[in-house]
Amino acid sequence: MPDMKTRWDIFCTVVDNYGDIGVTWRLSRQLVAEHGLAVRLWVDDLRAFERLCPEIDIHAGQQWQEGVEVCQWSADWQPVEAADVVIAAFACQLPGAYMDAMAQREKTPLWMNLDYLSAEDWVIGCHGLPSVKYKHVQKHFFFPGFHKDTGGLLRESGLLERRRQFQQSAEAQRAFLQDLGVDRSPGALLISLFAYENAGLASWLDTLASDSTPTHLLVPQGRILGDVERWLNVQDLQVGSLHVRDALTVQVLPFVRQDQYDHLLWCCDFNAVRGEDSFVRAQWAGRPMLWHIYQQEEDVHLDKLEAFLALYVKDLPPAAGEAISGLWRAWNAGETMTDHWQSTRKHWPQLQKHAETWCLEQALQTDLAAALVQFYVNWI
Ligand code: TRH
């Protein structure tokens, strides 16, 4: 363990949406809470941050949140001393003056690039390798991942135990949902929907509406709402809106704070998630899920999708694996979901069991925060 005074600077540029800040905020909190480190989180967009953590003062240049020193990363950078460990999240470009401060430091800092999450094989070979240099300061690649030779996944200590207790308590779930204005109808399948715009949504909602089992669909405010409105044939859906179409109840939820979002995932029987952070959280929920991957140029995201699917279905009976893979592929191509949803439902018990097994297997890996700390210890 590094001593209490080890200082870490984490830099985050919000490219779009909430994944960049979602990951760095989660990591910062964990480094403080579980490793006793002094963490400064530099963020260029406090408005995005405020959605995940409403206590954020969007006008403050510097503030403390849950033991993390949150600093506004503005265009007019004021010189500061560089930290012992410097993390550039998702290849963001550090301020030139800060790179000079790193180079001027008596003890050279450990500089890492925290990369995007991918299940592709090449990640294993690249994790931990040296990247570029600035003067004599060497940058390293740090890759999260699903394999023991990668940096692992963000997972707070005791997370699965908290999740288990919550899932075992009908009362805790009822109270949580009630706070969100959700009154779960008995026997209904509870689904959360967090996704980018998706042309396949209408066919999925058609299928759910005509199903013999009722579904209660919870949709936090966000980019998919336009497609939901079109399907419902309504305009301007607001938080709290509730619409029933045959067997399907659609309810709009507020965008909840980040820790509450975990509880939402834990309550639901099925979670549609997107990007990077919600994707990992849905895995820790131990429930069947659907991933809307972040689209990249030249469809490189589709390789990432296939790499994850190959790992995820490896230990499933082939028919169940094909069903869930078919559903994920259709969703990511914006195609008709009907047949894929029906075959997914046929394999439901296997998929439920598998979601839990997968979660426990992944939890055997060292978590990402601990792996970063270990990387630093090995480096010094
Ligand atoms: O928002 P995302 O799509 O984010 C990202 C970014 O687009 C990023 O540029 C890209 O590189 C990356 O995806 C792959 O999805 P993500 O990563 O799931 O982040 C969403 C965050 O928002 C996550 O931390 C969970 C949180 N969240 C809440 O706090 N409350 C909510 O109600 C919801 C729905 C999400």
GROMACS .gro file of C-alpha atoms and ligand atoms in nm:
model
  415
    1MET     CA    1   0.000   0.000   0.000
    2PRO     CA    2   0.129   0.348  -0.082
    3ASP     CA    3   0.136   0.583   0.215
    4MET     CA    4  -0.156   0.808   0.303
    5LYS     CA    5   0.000   1.106   0.137
    6THR     CA    6   0.016   0.964  -0.213
    7ARG     CA    7  -0.154   1.216  -0.439
    8TRP     CA    8  -0.343   1.125  -0.751
    9ASP     CA    9  -0.469   1.360  -1.023
   10ILE     CA   10  -0.741   1.226  -1.251
   11PHE     CA   11  -0.825   1.423  -1.565
   12CYS     CA   12  -1.161   1.393  -1.736
   13THR     CA   13  -1.288   1.564  -2.046
   14VAL     CA   14  -1.656   1.506  -2.101
   15VAL     CA   15  -1.673   1.414  -2.469
   16ASP     CA   16  -2.045   1.348  -2.460
   17ASN     CA   17  -2.307   1.189  -2.236
   18TYR     CA   18  -2.212   1.063  -1.890
   19GLY     CA   19  -1.966   0.778  -1.927
   20ASP     CA   20  -1.647   0.983  -1.900
   21ILE     CA   21  -1.751   1.151  -1.577
   22GLY     CA   22  -1.936   0.839  -1.461
   23VAL     CA   23  -1.621   0.629  -1.469
   24THR     CA   24  -1.379   0.890  -1.329
   25TRP     CA   25  -1.611   0.994  -1.046
   26ARG     CA   26  -1.664   0.633  -0.945
   27LEU     CA   27  -1.291   0.563  -0.957
   28SER     CA   28  -1.200   0.878  -0.762
   29ARG     CA   29  -1.442   0.800  -0.481
   30GLN     CA   30  -1.314   0.446  -0.453
   31LEU     CA   31  -0.948   0.549  -0.443
   32VAL     CA   32  -1.028   0.782  -0.154
   33ALA     CA   33  -1.265   0.553   0.035
   34GLU     CA   34  -1.081   0.224  -0.001
   35HIS     CA   35  -0.718   0.320  -0.053
   36GLY     CA   36  -0.687   0.635   0.158
   37LEU     CA   37  -0.542   0.838  -0.131
   38ALA     CA   38  -0.561   1.212  -0.191
   39VAL     CA   39  -0.747   1.245  -0.520
   40ARG     CA   40  -0.804   1.554  -0.729
   41LEU     CA   41  -1.054   1.507  -1.009
   42TRP     CA   42  -1.020   1.761  -1.291
   43VAL     CA   43  -1.342   1.792  -1.493
   44ASP     CA   44  -1.414   2.025  -1.784
   45ASP     CA   45  -1.795   1.999  -1.765
   46LEU     CA   46  -1.950   2.023  -1.421
   47ARG     CA   47  -2.303   2.028  -1.564
   48ALA     CA   48  -2.270   1.668  -1.678
   49PHE     CA   49  -2.123   1.586  -1.337
   50GLU     CA   50  -2.420   1.749  -1.163
   51ARG     CA   51  -2.660   1.500  -1.324
   52LEU     CA   52  -2.482   1.212  -1.148
   53CYS     CA   53  -2.411   1.400  -0.828
   54PRO     CA   54  -2.662   1.681  -0.764
   55GLU     CA   55  -2.449   1.830  -0.482
   56ILE     CA   56  -2.198   1.957  -0.737
   57ASP     CA   57  -2.169   2.336  -0.743
   58ILE     CA   58  -2.128   2.401  -1.113
   59HIS     CA   59  -1.973   2.743  -1.048
   60ALA     CA   60  -1.705   2.635  -0.800
   61GLY     CA   61  -1.348   2.625  -0.922
   62GLN     CA   62  -1.267   2.383  -0.642
   63GLN     CA   63  -1.490   2.183  -0.410
   64TRP     CA   64  -1.490   1.867  -0.198
   65GLN     CA   65  -1.731   1.585  -0.272
   66GLU     CA   66  -1.717   1.259  -0.079
   67GLY     CA   67  -1.353   1.316   0.007
   68VAL     CA   68  -1.256   1.390  -0.354
   69GLU     CA   69  -1.119   1.733  -0.443
   70VAL     CA   70  -1.316   1.825  -0.753
   71CYS     CA   71  -1.150   2.093  -0.966
   72GLN     CA   72  -1.288   2.272  -1.264
   73TRP     CA   73  -1.062   2.216  -1.562
   74SER     CA   74  -1.103   2.544  -1.743
   75ALA     CA   75  -0.935   2.681  -2.053
   76ASP     CA   76  -0.723   2.928  -1.854
   77TRP     CA   77  -0.519   2.670  -1.668
   78GLN     CA   78  -0.352   2.798  -1.352
   79PRO     CA   79  -0.022   2.630  -1.262
   80VAL     CA   80  -0.040   2.356  -0.999
   81GLU     CA   81   0.206   2.101  -0.870
   82ALA     CA   82   0.183   1.764  -1.038
   83ALA     CA   83   0.070   1.464  -0.834
   84ASP     CA   84   0.248   1.131  -0.769
   85VAL     CA   85   0.012   0.950  -1.004
   86VAL     CA   86  -0.153   1.114  -1.302
   87ILE     CA   87  -0.441   0.951  -1.487
   88ALA     CA   88  -0.562   1.083  -1.820
   89ALA     CA   89  -0.901   0.922  -1.868
   90PHE     CA   90  -0.988   0.802  -2.217
   91ALA     CA   91  -0.682   0.955  -2.381
   92CYS     CA   92  -0.770   1.311  -2.288
   93GLN     CA   93  -0.497   1.567  -2.356
   94LEU     CA   94  -0.346   1.714  -2.037
   95PRO     CA   95  -0.279   2.089  -2.017
   96GLY     CA   96   0.070   2.169  -2.150
   97ALA     CA   97   0.165   2.351  -1.829
   98TYR     CA   98   0.066   2.046  -1.626
   99MET     CA   99   0.285   1.820  -1.840
  100ASP     CA  100   0.573   2.058  -1.774
  101ALA     CA  101   0.494   2.039  -1.404
  102MET     CA  102   0.516   1.657  -1.429
  103ALA     CA  103   0.853   1.681  -1.599
  104GLN     CA  104   0.984   1.933  -1.343
  105ARG     CA  105   0.890   1.720  -1.047
  106GLU     CA  106   1.179   1.590  -0.840
  107LYS     CA  107   1.018   1.247  -0.827
  108THR     CA  108   0.882   1.162  -1.171
  109PRO     CA  109   0.511   1.083  -1.152
  110LEU     CA  110   0.349   0.766  -1.281
  111TRP     CA  111   0.143   0.875  -1.583
  112MET     CA  112  -0.130   0.649  -1.711
  113ASN     CA  113  -0.394   0.656  -1.974
  114LEU     CA  114  -0.711   0.488  -1.850
  115ASP     CA  115  -0.849   0.339  -2.168
  116TYR     CA  116  -1.194   0.235  -2.290
  117LEU     CA  117  -1.333  -0.100  -2.187
  118SER     CA  118  -1.312  -0.376  -2.443
  119ALA     CA  119  -1.326  -0.755  -2.435
  120GLU     CA  120  -1.107  -0.782  -2.746
  121ASP     CA  121  -0.802  -1.008  -2.714
  122TRP     CA  122  -0.544  -0.746  -2.810
  123VAL     CA  123  -0.622  -0.558  -2.489
  124ILE     CA  124  -0.448  -0.829  -2.285
  125GLY     CA  125  -0.123  -0.775  -2.475
  126CYS     CA  126  -0.137  -0.396  -2.451
  127HIS     CA  127  -0.238  -0.353  -2.089
  128GLY     CA  128   0.043  -0.191  -1.890
  129LEU     CA  129   0.268  -0.122  -2.190
  130PRO     CA  130   0.456   0.205  -2.224
  131SER     CA  131   0.290   0.459  -2.451
  132VAL     CA  132   0.430   0.800  -2.548
  133LYS     CA  133   0.681   1.007  -2.350
  134TYR     CA  134   0.669   1.376  -2.260
  135LYS     CA  135   1.031   1.476  -2.200
  136HIS     CA  136   1.146   1.198  -1.966
  137VAL     CA  137   0.795   1.125  -1.832
  138GLN     CA  138   0.665   0.793  -1.962
  139LYS     CA  139   0.296   0.734  -2.016
  140HIS     CA  140   0.147   0.383  -1.975
  141PHE     CA  141  -0.160   0.216  -2.116
  142PHE     CA  142  -0.401   0.090  -1.856
  143PHE     CA  143  -0.684  -0.118  -1.998
  144PRO     CA  144  -0.992  -0.225  -1.806
  145GLY     CA  145  -1.116  -0.565  -1.908
  146PHE     CA  146  -1.272  -0.901  -1.840
  147HIS     CA  147  -0.956  -1.108  -1.836
  148LYS     CA  148  -0.721  -1.152  -1.539
  149ASP     CA  149  -0.432  -0.998  -1.734
  150THR     CA  150  -0.616  -0.669  -1.785
  151GLY     CA  151  -0.691  -0.388  -1.540
  152GLY     CA  152  -1.029  -0.540  -1.445
  153LEU     CA  153  -1.356  -0.362  -1.383
  154LEU     CA  154  -1.462  -0.094  -1.137
  155ARG     CA  155  -1.620  -0.272  -0.841
  156GLU     CA  156  -1.646  -0.117  -0.497
  157SER     CA  157  -1.568  -0.332  -0.199
  158GLY     CA  158  -1.880  -0.503  -0.060
  159LEU     CA  159  -2.084  -0.415  -0.369
  160LEU     CA  160  -2.215  -0.764  -0.435
  161GLU     CA  161  -2.304  -0.817  -0.072
  162ARG     CA  162  -2.502  -0.491  -0.069
  163ARG     CA  163  -2.670  -0.593  -0.390
  164ARG     CA  164  -2.764  -0.936  -0.252
  165GLN     CA  165  -2.914  -0.788   0.063
  166PHE     CA  166  -3.116  -0.540  -0.137
  167GLN     CA  167  -3.242  -0.805  -0.378
  168GLN     CA  168  -3.341  -1.026  -0.087
  169SER     CA  169  -3.547  -0.750   0.071
  170ALA     CA  170  -3.882  -0.698  -0.099
  171GLU     CA  171  -3.940  -0.409   0.142
  172ALA     CA  172  -3.617  -0.226   0.052
  173GLN     CA  173  -3.701  -0.258  -0.316
  174ARG     CA  174  -4.059  -0.147  -0.266
  175ALA     CA  175  -3.945   0.160  -0.068
  176PHE     CA  176  -3.682   0.250  -0.327
  177LEU     CA  177  -3.928   0.221  -0.616
  178GLN     CA  178  -4.193   0.410  -0.424
  179ASP     CA  179  -3.954   0.703  -0.380
  180LEU     CA  180  -3.933   0.712  -0.757
  181GLY     CA  181  -4.312   0.698  -0.783
  182VAL     CA  182  -4.308   0.341  -0.910
  183ASP     CA  183  -4.576   0.104  -0.794
  184ARG     CA  184  -4.474  -0.231  -0.932
  185SER     CA  185  -4.773  -0.436  -1.042
  186PRO     CA  186  -4.750  -0.793  -0.912
  187GLY     CA  187  -4.642  -1.046  -1.172
  188ALA     CA  188  -4.513  -0.780  -1.410
  189LEU     CA  189  -4.168  -0.807  -1.561
  190LEU     CA  190  -3.976  -0.497  -1.450
  191ILE     CA  191  -3.740  -0.358  -1.715
  192SER     CA  192  -3.516  -0.051  -1.710
  193LEU     CA  193  -3.437   0.117  -2.038
  194PHE     CA  194  -3.126   0.334  -2.080
  195ALA     CA  195  -3.023   0.355  -2.444
  196TYR     CA  196  -2.931   0.580  -2.733
  197GLU     CA  197  -3.190   0.651  -3.003
  198ASN     CA  198  -3.293   0.313  -3.146
  199ALA     CA  199  -3.505   0.230  -3.449
  200GLY     CA  200  -3.563  -0.119  -3.309
  201LEU     CA  201  -3.746   0.009  -3.001
  202ALA     CA  202  -4.094   0.022  -3.155
  203SER     CA  203  -4.089  -0.347  -3.246
  204TRP     CA  204  -3.973  -0.440  -2.896
  205LEU     CA  205  -4.248  -0.231  -2.735
  206ASP     CA  206  -4.506  -0.384  -2.975
  207THR     CA  207  -4.391  -0.728  -2.862
  208LEU     CA  208  -4.409  -0.638  -2.493
  209ALA     CA  209  -4.754  -0.483  -2.534
  210SER     CA  210  -4.895  -0.796  -2.696
  211ASP     CA  211  -4.729  -1.038  -2.454
  212SER     CA  212  -4.928  -1.258  -2.216
  213THR     CA  213  -4.703  -1.144  -1.927
  214PRO     CA  214  -4.738  -0.778  -1.826
  215THR     CA  215  -4.428  -0.559  -1.842
  216HIS     CA  216  -4.352  -0.242  -1.648
  217LEU     CA  217  -4.090  -0.044  -1.838
  218LEU     CA  218  -3.895   0.223  -1.649
  219VAL     CA  219  -3.727   0.484  -1.866
  220PRO     CA  220  -3.493   0.735  -1.702
  221GLN     CA  221  -3.494   1.070  -1.883
  222GLY     CA  222  -3.260   1.061  -2.176
  223ARG     CA  223  -3.199   1.014  -2.547
  224ILE     CA  224  -3.437   0.720  -2.602
  225LEU     CA  225  -3.744   0.921  -2.495
  226GLY     CA  226  -3.807   1.051  -2.848
  227ASP     CA  227  -3.853   0.693  -2.973
  228VAL     CA  228  -4.078   0.614  -2.676
  229GLU     CA  229  -4.291   0.920  -2.752
  230ARG     CA  230  -4.326   0.821  -3.116
  231TRP     CA  231  -4.436   0.471  -3.020
  232LEU     CA  232  -4.687   0.599  -2.763
  233ASN     CA  233  -4.793   0.868  -3.006
  234VAL     CA  234  -4.759   1.138  -2.742
  235GLN     CA  235  -4.543   1.448  -2.717
  236ASP     CA  236  -4.322   1.587  -2.449
  237LEU     CA  237  -4.304   1.296  -2.204
  238GLN     CA  238  -4.227   1.423  -1.856
  239VAL     CA  239  -4.083   1.261  -1.546
  240GLY     CA  240  -4.365   1.068  -1.384
  241SER     CA  241  -4.562   1.018  -1.710
  242LEU     CA  242  -4.724   0.678  -1.710
  243HIS     CA  243  -4.887   0.521  -2.014
  244VAL     CA  244  -5.049   0.181  -2.051
  245ARG     CA  245  -5.073   0.003  -2.383
  246ASP     CA  246  -5.224  -0.343  -2.342
  247ALA     CA  247  -4.977  -0.553  -2.140
  248LEU     CA  248  -4.714  -0.278  -2.133
  249THR     CA  249  -4.687   0.004  -1.881
  250VAL     CA  250  -4.432   0.272  -1.969
  251GLN     CA  251  -4.315   0.508  -1.696
  252VAL     CA  252  -4.066   0.793  -1.724
  253LEU     CA  253  -3.826   0.826  -1.433
  254PRO     CA  254  -3.599   1.112  -1.340
  255PHE     CA  255  -3.231   1.068  -1.417
  256VAL     CA  256  -3.131   0.945  -1.072
  257ARG     CA  257  -2.803   1.002  -0.887
  258GLN     CA  258  -2.531   0.750  -0.969
  259ASP     CA  259  -2.561   0.539  -0.654
  260GLN     CA  260  -2.939   0.522  -0.696
  261TYR     CA  261  -2.901   0.396  -1.047
  262ASP     CA  262  -2.743   0.079  -0.907
  263HIS     CA  263  -3.054   0.023  -0.697
  264LEU     CA  264  -3.273   0.066  -1.001
  265LEU     CA  265  -3.074  -0.200  -1.186
  266TRP     CA  266  -3.090  -0.430  -0.884
  267CYS     CA  267  -3.472  -0.401  -0.872
  268CYS     CA  268  -3.530  -0.484  -1.237
  269ASP     CA  269  -3.564  -0.828  -1.396
  270PHE     CA  270  -3.396  -0.705  -1.712
  271ASN     CA  271  -3.180  -0.401  -1.777
  272ALA     CA  272  -3.114  -0.229  -2.107
  273VAL     CA  273  -2.794  -0.028  -2.064
  274ARG     CA  274  -2.548   0.158  -2.282
  275GLY     CA  275  -2.196   0.302  -2.306
  276GLU     CA  276  -1.944   0.176  -2.056
  277ASP     CA  277  -2.031   0.241  -1.693
  278SER     CA  278  -2.399   0.138  -1.694
  279PHE     CA  279  -2.293  -0.170  -1.892
  280VAL     CA  280  -2.061  -0.277  -1.609
  281ARG     CA  281  -2.315  -0.191  -1.339
  282ALA     CA  282  -2.576  -0.409  -1.510
  283GLN     CA  283  -2.330  -0.699  -1.490
  284TRP     CA  284  -2.292  -0.646  -1.115
  285ALA     CA  285  -2.673  -0.647  -1.087
  286GLY     CA  286  -2.665  -1.016  -1.176
  287ARG     CA  287  -2.970  -0.992  -1.402
  288PRO     CA  288  -3.014  -1.056  -1.775
  289MET     CA  289  -2.931  -0.746  -1.975
  290LEU     CA  290  -2.915  -0.581  -2.315
  291TRP     CA  291  -2.622  -0.360  -2.416
  292HIS     CA  292  -2.650  -0.065  -2.652
  293ILE     CA  293  -2.285  -0.009  -2.732
  294TYR     CA  294  -2.152   0.341  -2.804
  295GLN     CA  295  -2.122   0.377  -3.183
  296GLN     CA  296  -1.780   0.442  -3.327
  297GLU     CA  297  -1.648   0.530  -3.668
  298GLU     CA  298  -1.614   0.251  -3.924
  299ASP     CA  299  -1.827   0.029  -3.701
  300VAL     CA  300  -1.532  -0.069  -3.482
  301HIS     CA  301  -1.781  -0.092  -3.195
  302LEU     CA  302  -1.927  -0.401  -3.359
  303ASP     CA  303  -1.597  -0.587  -3.305
  304LYS     CA  304  -1.617  -0.491  -2.939
  305LEU     CA  305  -1.974  -0.612  -2.920
  306GLU     CA  306  -1.884  -0.949  -3.074
  307ALA     CA  307  -1.579  -0.987  -2.851
  308PHE     CA  308  -1.790  -0.936  -2.541
  309LEU     CA  309  -2.067  -1.166  -2.666
  310ALA     CA  310  -1.819  -1.442  -2.739
  311LEU     CA  311  -1.701  -1.431  -2.378
  312TYR     CA  312  -2.044  -1.383  -2.228
  313VAL     CA  313  -2.216  -1.675  -2.401
  314LYS     CA  314  -1.921  -1.915  -2.375
  315ASP     CA  315  -2.068  -2.106  -2.080
  316LEU     CA  316  -2.432  -2.080  -2.183
  317PRO     CA  317  -2.613  -2.365  -2.361
  318PRO     CA  318  -2.580  -2.281  -2.734
  319ALA     CA  319  -2.950  -2.208  -2.792
  320ALA     CA  320  -2.963  -1.961  -2.501
  321GLY     CA  321  -2.638  -1.802  -2.617
  322GLU     CA  322  -2.776  -1.761  -2.969
  323ALA     CA  323  -3.096  -1.609  -2.835
  324ILE     CA  324  -2.926  -1.339  -2.628
  325SER     CA  325  -2.664  -1.271  -2.896
  326GLY     CA  326  -2.939  -1.234  -3.156
  327LEU     CA  327  -3.120  -0.987  -2.933
  328TRP     CA  328  -2.805  -0.777  -2.876
  329ARG     CA  329  -2.714  -0.775  -3.244
  330ALA     CA  330  -3.065  -0.672  -3.350
  331TRP     CA  331  -3.073  -0.392  -3.088
  332ASN     CA  332  -2.738  -0.257  -3.200
  333ALA     CA  333  -2.842  -0.266  -3.563
  334GLY     CA  334  -3.178  -0.099  -3.490
  335GLU     CA  335  -3.356  -0.404  -3.632
  336THR     CA  336  -3.681  -0.578  -3.544
  337MET     CA  337  -3.667  -0.724  -3.196
  338THR     CA  338  -3.980  -0.943  -3.193
  339ASP     CA  339  -3.839  -1.289  -3.271
  340HIS     CA  340  -3.523  -1.227  -3.072
  341TRP     CA  341  -3.715  -1.116  -2.765
  342GLN     CA  342  -3.940  -1.420  -2.789
  343SER     CA  343  -3.648  -1.660  -2.811
  344THR     CA  344  -3.471  -1.477  -2.527
  345ARG     CA  345  -3.781  -1.528  -2.311
  346LYS     CA  346  -3.779  -1.900  -2.393
  347HIS     CA  347  -3.437  -1.930  -2.231
  348TRP     CA  348  -3.512  -1.697  -1.942
  349PRO     CA  349  -3.424  -1.925  -1.646
  350GLN     CA  350  -3.088  -2.013  -1.803
  351LEU     CA  351  -3.016  -1.649  -1.876
  352GLN     CA  352  -3.105  -1.548  -1.521
  353LYS     CA  353  -2.878  -1.809  -1.373
  354HIS     CA  354  -2.602  -1.719  -1.613
  355ALA     CA  355  -2.620  -1.348  -1.527
  356GLU     CA  356  -2.544  -1.433  -1.165
  357THR     CA  357  -2.267  -1.679  -1.253
  358TRP     CA  358  -2.106  -1.428  -1.489
  359CYS     CA  359  -2.117  -1.161  -1.220
  360LEU     CA  360  -1.952  -1.385  -0.962
  361GLU     CA  361  -1.686  -1.497  -1.209
  362GLN     CA  362  -1.599  -1.138  -1.298
  363ALA     CA  363  -1.586  -1.050  -0.930
  364LEU     CA  364  -1.296  -1.295  -0.888
  365GLN     CA  365  -1.075  -1.048  -1.075
  366THR     CA  366  -0.892  -0.771  -0.893
  367ASP     CA  367  -1.107  -0.459  -0.925
  368LEU     CA  368  -0.982  -0.172  -1.137
  369ALA     CA  369  -0.904   0.069  -0.851
  370ALA     CA  370  -0.702  -0.196  -0.667
  371ALA     CA  371  -0.526  -0.289  -0.992
  372LEU     CA  372  -0.427   0.074  -1.049
  373VAL     CA  373  -0.290   0.101  -0.695
  374GLN     CA  374  -0.101  -0.226  -0.746
  375PHE     CA  375   0.040  -0.098  -1.074
  376TYR     CA  376   0.173   0.205  -0.891
  377VAL     CA  377   0.321  -0.005  -0.610
  378ASN     CA  378   0.499  -0.227  -0.864
  379TRP     CA  379   0.622   0.077  -1.053
  380ILE     CA  380   0.785   0.241  -0.751
  381TRH     O1  381  -2.379   0.809  -2.101
  381TRH     P1  382  -2.306   0.704  -2.175
  381TRH     O2  383  -2.353   0.678  -2.309
  381TRH     O3  384  -2.157   0.744  -2.173
  381TRH     C1  385  -2.046   0.719  -2.252
  381TRH     C2  386  -2.003   0.843  -2.324
  381TRH     O4  387  -2.083   0.864  -2.435
  381TRH     C3  388  -1.860   0.829  -2.363
  381TRH     O5  389  -1.818   0.934  -2.444
  381TRH     C4  390  -1.838   0.696  -2.430
  381TRH     O6  391  -1.704   0.684  -2.451
  381TRH     C5  392  -1.884   0.587  -2.339
  381TRH     O7  393  -2.022   0.603  -2.312
  381TRH     C6  394  -1.859   0.450  -2.393
  381TRH     O8  395  -2.313   0.564  -2.092
  381TRH     P2  396  -2.246   0.515  -1.956
  381TRH     O9  397  -2.100   0.490  -1.975
  381TRH    O10  398  -2.326   0.403  -1.912
  381TRH    O11  399  -2.262   0.635  -1.854
  381TRH     C7  400  -2.383   0.670  -1.795
  381TRH     C8  401  -2.361   0.712  -1.651
  381TRH    O12  402  -2.478   0.772  -1.600
  381TRH     C9  403  -2.328   0.594  -1.561
  381TRH    O13  404  -2.229   0.631  -1.467
  381TRH    C10  405  -2.459   0.570  -1.488
  381TRH    C11  406  -2.514   0.710  -1.480
  381TRH     N1  407  -2.660   0.721  -1.464
  381TRH    C12  408  -2.706   0.784  -1.350
  381TRH    O14  409  -2.628   0.825  -1.264
  381TRH     N2  410  -2.841   0.799  -1.337
  381TRH    C13  411  -2.930   0.753  -1.429
  381TRH    O15  412  -3.054   0.771  -1.410
  381TRH    C14  413  -2.879   0.687  -1.544
  381TRH    C15  414  -2.975   0.635  -1.646
  381TRH    C16  415  -2.743   0.675  -1.559
   0.00000   0.00000   0.00000
